[in-house]
Amino acid sequence: MNETAMLEIRHYSKSYGGGKKAADDVSLSVMSGDIYGFIGHNGAGKSTTIRAVVGVLDFTQGEIFIDGHSVKDEPLACKRVTAYIPDNPDLYENLTGIQYLNFVADVFDLSAAQREERIRKYADLFEITDALGDQIGSYSHGMKQKVAIISALIHDPKLLVLDEPFVGLDPKATFTLKQMMHEMCAKGTAIFFSTHVLDVAEKLCNKVAIIRHGKIIEAGTMQELTEGHSLEETFLEADHE
Amino acid sequence: MNKKKGIILLKTLLLSTSQRNIYRYCTDKKKKRKIIGGMIGTGLLYIMLMAYCIAMCVGYGTYGLISSTPVMCALVISGIAFFFTFFKTNGYLFNFREYDMLMSLPFEAHTVAACKFAYMYIKSLPWYLSISLSMMAGYGYYARPKIYIYPVWILLSVFLPLIPMLLSAFLGFLLARFSAGFRKTNLIQTILTFVLLIFCFCLRFILEGIFKNDRVEEVVGKISNISDQSAGIYFPAKWFSDAITKGSMTGILLLACVSTVLFVLVFFLVGRSYRNINSALKSHAASRKFRMSTQKKHSVKQAIAFKEFKRLTGSTVYMTNAALGEILAALLSIVTLVIGFDKIIAIVTQGAPIDVFMLQPAIPFVLYFLIGMMATTACSPSLEGKNYWILQSLPIEKKTIYQGKMLFNLYLTVPFMVISTLCLCISAKTPALHTILYVILGIALCAFSTAWGCVCGIRHMRLDWENEVEVIKQGSAVTIYLLPNMLVTMGLVVLVVFLGTKMDHVLMTLVLIALVSVLALLSYLSVIRMCSHSPSSGAGAPKAV
């Protein structure tokens, strides 16, 4: 295994009942400092792969390594360095925003001073500080998404995995998140995210993989893949082949 | 048109939770096995319930009281139907998850409310029928009624739970309507529900007090010309009894017609405020006044326990089901301290030859009957539902998650158990050594309830629910925990009182502490074993999170 690969997926396959493969022999590597885009149609297998990476979904075939640890054999070691933001964050609706963030901070063993400083920083950036005392049940989709993002950032992960992170965010929050992703990438964090918004992927990512019917059909650096064309054109072309 | 739409909605509601439908279209063999296991477990509970009802009839038959069976049957079914519906109203009729989706479709508000009620009725009808039909068998054996009584009994069994369920739903509606006017709607509703439930529990004693104080004429005078006191208070029981024992056509017609008219009336009234109530229950107040201040660090288990506390207090259904026993135990201990242990015994046992000394060893079990009635650990694994991804994606071992959940149940039960035991022991003038042992036994029982609840909760975890009532009131984990636990505890109360007359209380309590501790330890080890074997995605885990 490559020493600098923060996430390495090797021949990962996932079958649901009836033998239908949601992911079929998926292999890719995300290095420290990469912003890796994962694109494909609805039902192509993006979320299935992402959920297997973060340890939410079991899989039988292949291997997934995070920071050199196997997701199958050392799930806790993997989760300690990973943060996950799902596409539709179902959070604990009876907790207030600050209670939820403290819950995640407790799990990651953050000191009182560390959590205070980071929550303050990210909550101010996403302009949600004044709402942290309210119940999550009273939040809009975008506000829940912001809390999920803050909870993912406060423990300073080495690998950030996001499933459709821009859905439901307002333009300012979208801009802030993109900025955060660039800053994290500059510090060496690896970012792996799925998206439908090809313009965003093109501007944000240095690497990209296209998945169709559970199989990776194209993967590489943005330049290698697009060869002077737009990502949209490349995606549509690859999709027709 | 509306009727047709109502039928479509009802059919869909039933189909969405039908185990047969899930089994038919499920491709996961493990899930299929769980469904079959759940069905077998439920079947066993039906058998236990029916055996209990038949045994009750045998008792009546033996003492020549078989003619009271129809009244008893009507009262038992009505009582259960009333209580269980009341617990379920908030969550089934109001404040349910798919409210927005349903109300956006072209349904009248009263159609949605009526269909939700009909769904609740159809789902619980088999339980009521099992009680009624087994009592019919017992009555038939001893009373040898005319052959036409059997179809009448069966027909009226279908109507019997309807009136109490409608009354209970309407009461729930009134509470919801009242609470909807406040900013903290859920809190007000939880408090009012508790007050009403406690009042219902005390009603029996209040009525007995009235009768014993020779004010019976005053009460009965208002309910003129009714001979049977119990059926006199609750008319449908009398109509049912008259239909069975006297073949009264009036009784049959009254029960059927009143049920139907009440159904139409209740849902006409409920429909008028349905949108208003649900809007109030589903919208939360947001103050946006938070200012960052010093935060505190906790251990992972404490953090999970706190999360569980907020889950409990955030839901009226969960709170009224899980914390009712604790509230009742606290009330019992306060009342006992004020009135006196001997007087409470006299009221409860109604003059049976049982003295204070004989009942002392039963104190921990009586309290456990209330406090251990429901363990949060039995439903909290399933209650994670669509939030399950949070715990799955965090770096926490499975056993830590369940240790946190168990810690919360201990936080909830142990203080109530210790304080209530001390209050009862003080009132019963129990010697100091006995008191200490009863407290230890109470704590051991709480530990057992916590760990055994967790075993049931993990083994029968179900995450793909649409409504939390499906987990809290109807989940197989809760049923498998609750019914045997309550029946065994009732048996233990009798056994301990009996053994207490034959052997030394200290020795007996020590043996019981050892026994319960071993059972608690075995249950705890079972939880740990299940945590190390279970896959990362739980049974019924939602596919798309």
mmCIF file of N, CA and C in Angstrom, chain B residues 341 357-368 424 438 441 492-494 496-497 505 508:
data_model
loop_
_atom_site.group_PDB
_atom_site.id
_atom_site.type_symbol
_atom_site.label_atom_id
_atom_site.label_comp_id
_atom_site.label_asym_id
_atom_site.label_seq_id
_atom_site.Cartn_x
_atom_site.Cartn_y
_atom_site.Cartn_z
ATOM 1 N N PHE B 341 -48.173 2.307 56.128
ATOM 2 C CA PHE B 341 -48.042 1.063 55.364
ATOM 3 C C PHE B 341 -49.240 0.147 55.599
ATOM 4 N N PHE B 357 -45.818 -7.416 58.515
ATOM 5 C CA PHE B 357 -44.621 -8.240 58.586
ATOM 6 C C PHE B 357 -44.511 -9.178 57.381
ATOM 7 N N MET B 358 -45.649 -9.768 57.008
ATOM 8 C CA MET B 358 -45.641 -10.710 55.880
ATOM 9 C C MET B 358 -45.270 -10.020 54.566
ATOM 10 N N LEU B 359 -45.687 -8.769 54.447
ATOM 11 C CA LEU B 359 -45.457 -8.072 53.162
ATOM 12 C C LEU B 359 -44.096 -7.394 53.056
ATOM 13 N N GLN B 360 -43.395 -7.289 54.177
ATOM 14 C CA GLN B 360 -42.103 -6.577 54.154
ATOM 15 C C GLN B 360 -41.125 -7.109 53.087
ATOM 16 N N PRO B 361 -40.931 -8.443 52.993
ATOM 17 C CA PRO B 361 -39.953 -8.898 51.990
ATOM 18 C C PRO B 361 -40.380 -8.634 50.548
ATOM 19 N N ALA B 362 -41.674 -8.331 50.373
ATOM 20 C CA ALA B 362 -42.153 -8.085 49.000
ATOM 21 C C ALA B 362 -41.921 -6.643 48.552
ATOM 22 N N ILE B 363 -41.462 -5.780 49.486
ATOM 23 C CA ILE B 363 -41.305 -4.349 49.153
ATOM 24 C C ILE B 363 -40.468 -4.125 47.876
ATOM 25 N N PRO B 364 -39.262 -4.740 47.764
ATOM 26 C CA PRO B 364 -38.472 -4.489 46.544
ATOM 27 C C PRO B 364 -39.187 -4.958 45.274
ATOM 28 N N PHE B 365 -39.937 -6.061 45.387
ATOM 29 C CA PHE B 365 -40.607 -6.585 44.192
ATOM 30 C C PHE B 365 -41.815 -5.734 43.802
ATOM 31 N N VAL B 366 -42.533 -5.229 44.814
ATOM 32 C CA VAL B 366 -43.671 -4.348 44.524
ATOM 33 C C VAL B 366 -43.158 -3.102 43.787
ATOM 34 N N LEU B 367 -42.054 -2.555 44.287
ATOM 35 C CA LEU B 367 -41.488 -1.368 43.642
ATOM 36 C C LEU B 367 -40.920 -1.710 42.271
ATOM 37 N N TYR B 368 -40.337 -2.886 42.174
ATOM 38 C CA TYR B 368 -39.780 -3.309 40.886
ATOM 39 C C TYR B 368 -40.891 -3.490 39.849
ATOM 40 N N LEU B 424 -40.821 3.134 52.056
ATOM 41 C CA LEU B 424 -41.716 2.034 52.422
ATOM 42 C C LEU B 424 -41.201 1.318 53.678
ATOM 43 N N TYR B 438 -33.050 -4.942 51.540
ATOM 44 C CA TYR B 438 -34.094 -4.647 50.545
ATOM 45 C C TYR B 438 -33.609 -3.617 49.538
ATOM 46 N N LEU B 441 -31.317 -5.449 47.245
ATOM 47 C CA LEU B 441 -32.112 -6.272 46.326
ATOM 48 C C LEU B 441 -32.760 -5.387 45.245
ATOM 49 N N LEU B 492 -43.559 -13.540 41.856
ATOM 50 C CA LEU B 492 -42.534 -13.444 42.901
ATOM 51 C C LEU B 492 -43.069 -12.757 44.161
ATOM 52 N N VAL B 493 -43.934 -11.753 43.977
ATOM 53 C CA VAL B 493 -44.527 -11.076 45.137
ATOM 54 C C VAL B 493 -45.280 -12.103 45.991
ATOM 55 N N VAL B 494 -46.086 -12.924 45.324
ATOM 56 C CA VAL B 494 -46.869 -13.955 46.039
ATOM 57 C C VAL B 494 -45.916 -14.962 46.697
ATOM 58 N N VAL B 496 -42.751 -14.678 47.576
ATOM 59 C CA VAL B 496 -41.956 -14.105 48.668
ATOM 60 C C VAL B 496 -42.816 -13.950 49.932
ATOM 61 N N VAL B 497 -44.068 -13.526 49.745
ATOM 62 C CA VAL B 497 -44.962 -13.399 50.906
ATOM 63 C C VAL B 497 -45.183 -14.775 51.538
ATOM 64 N N HIS B 505 -36.434 -13.874 56.978
ATOM 65 C CA HIS B 505 -36.445 -12.862 55.927
ATOM 66 C C HIS B 505 -35.044 -12.517 55.442
ATOM 67 N N MET B 508 -33.710 -15.317 53.243
ATOM 68 C CA MET B 508 -34.449 -15.332 51.967
ATOM 69 C C MET B 508 -33.996 -14.169 51.069
#
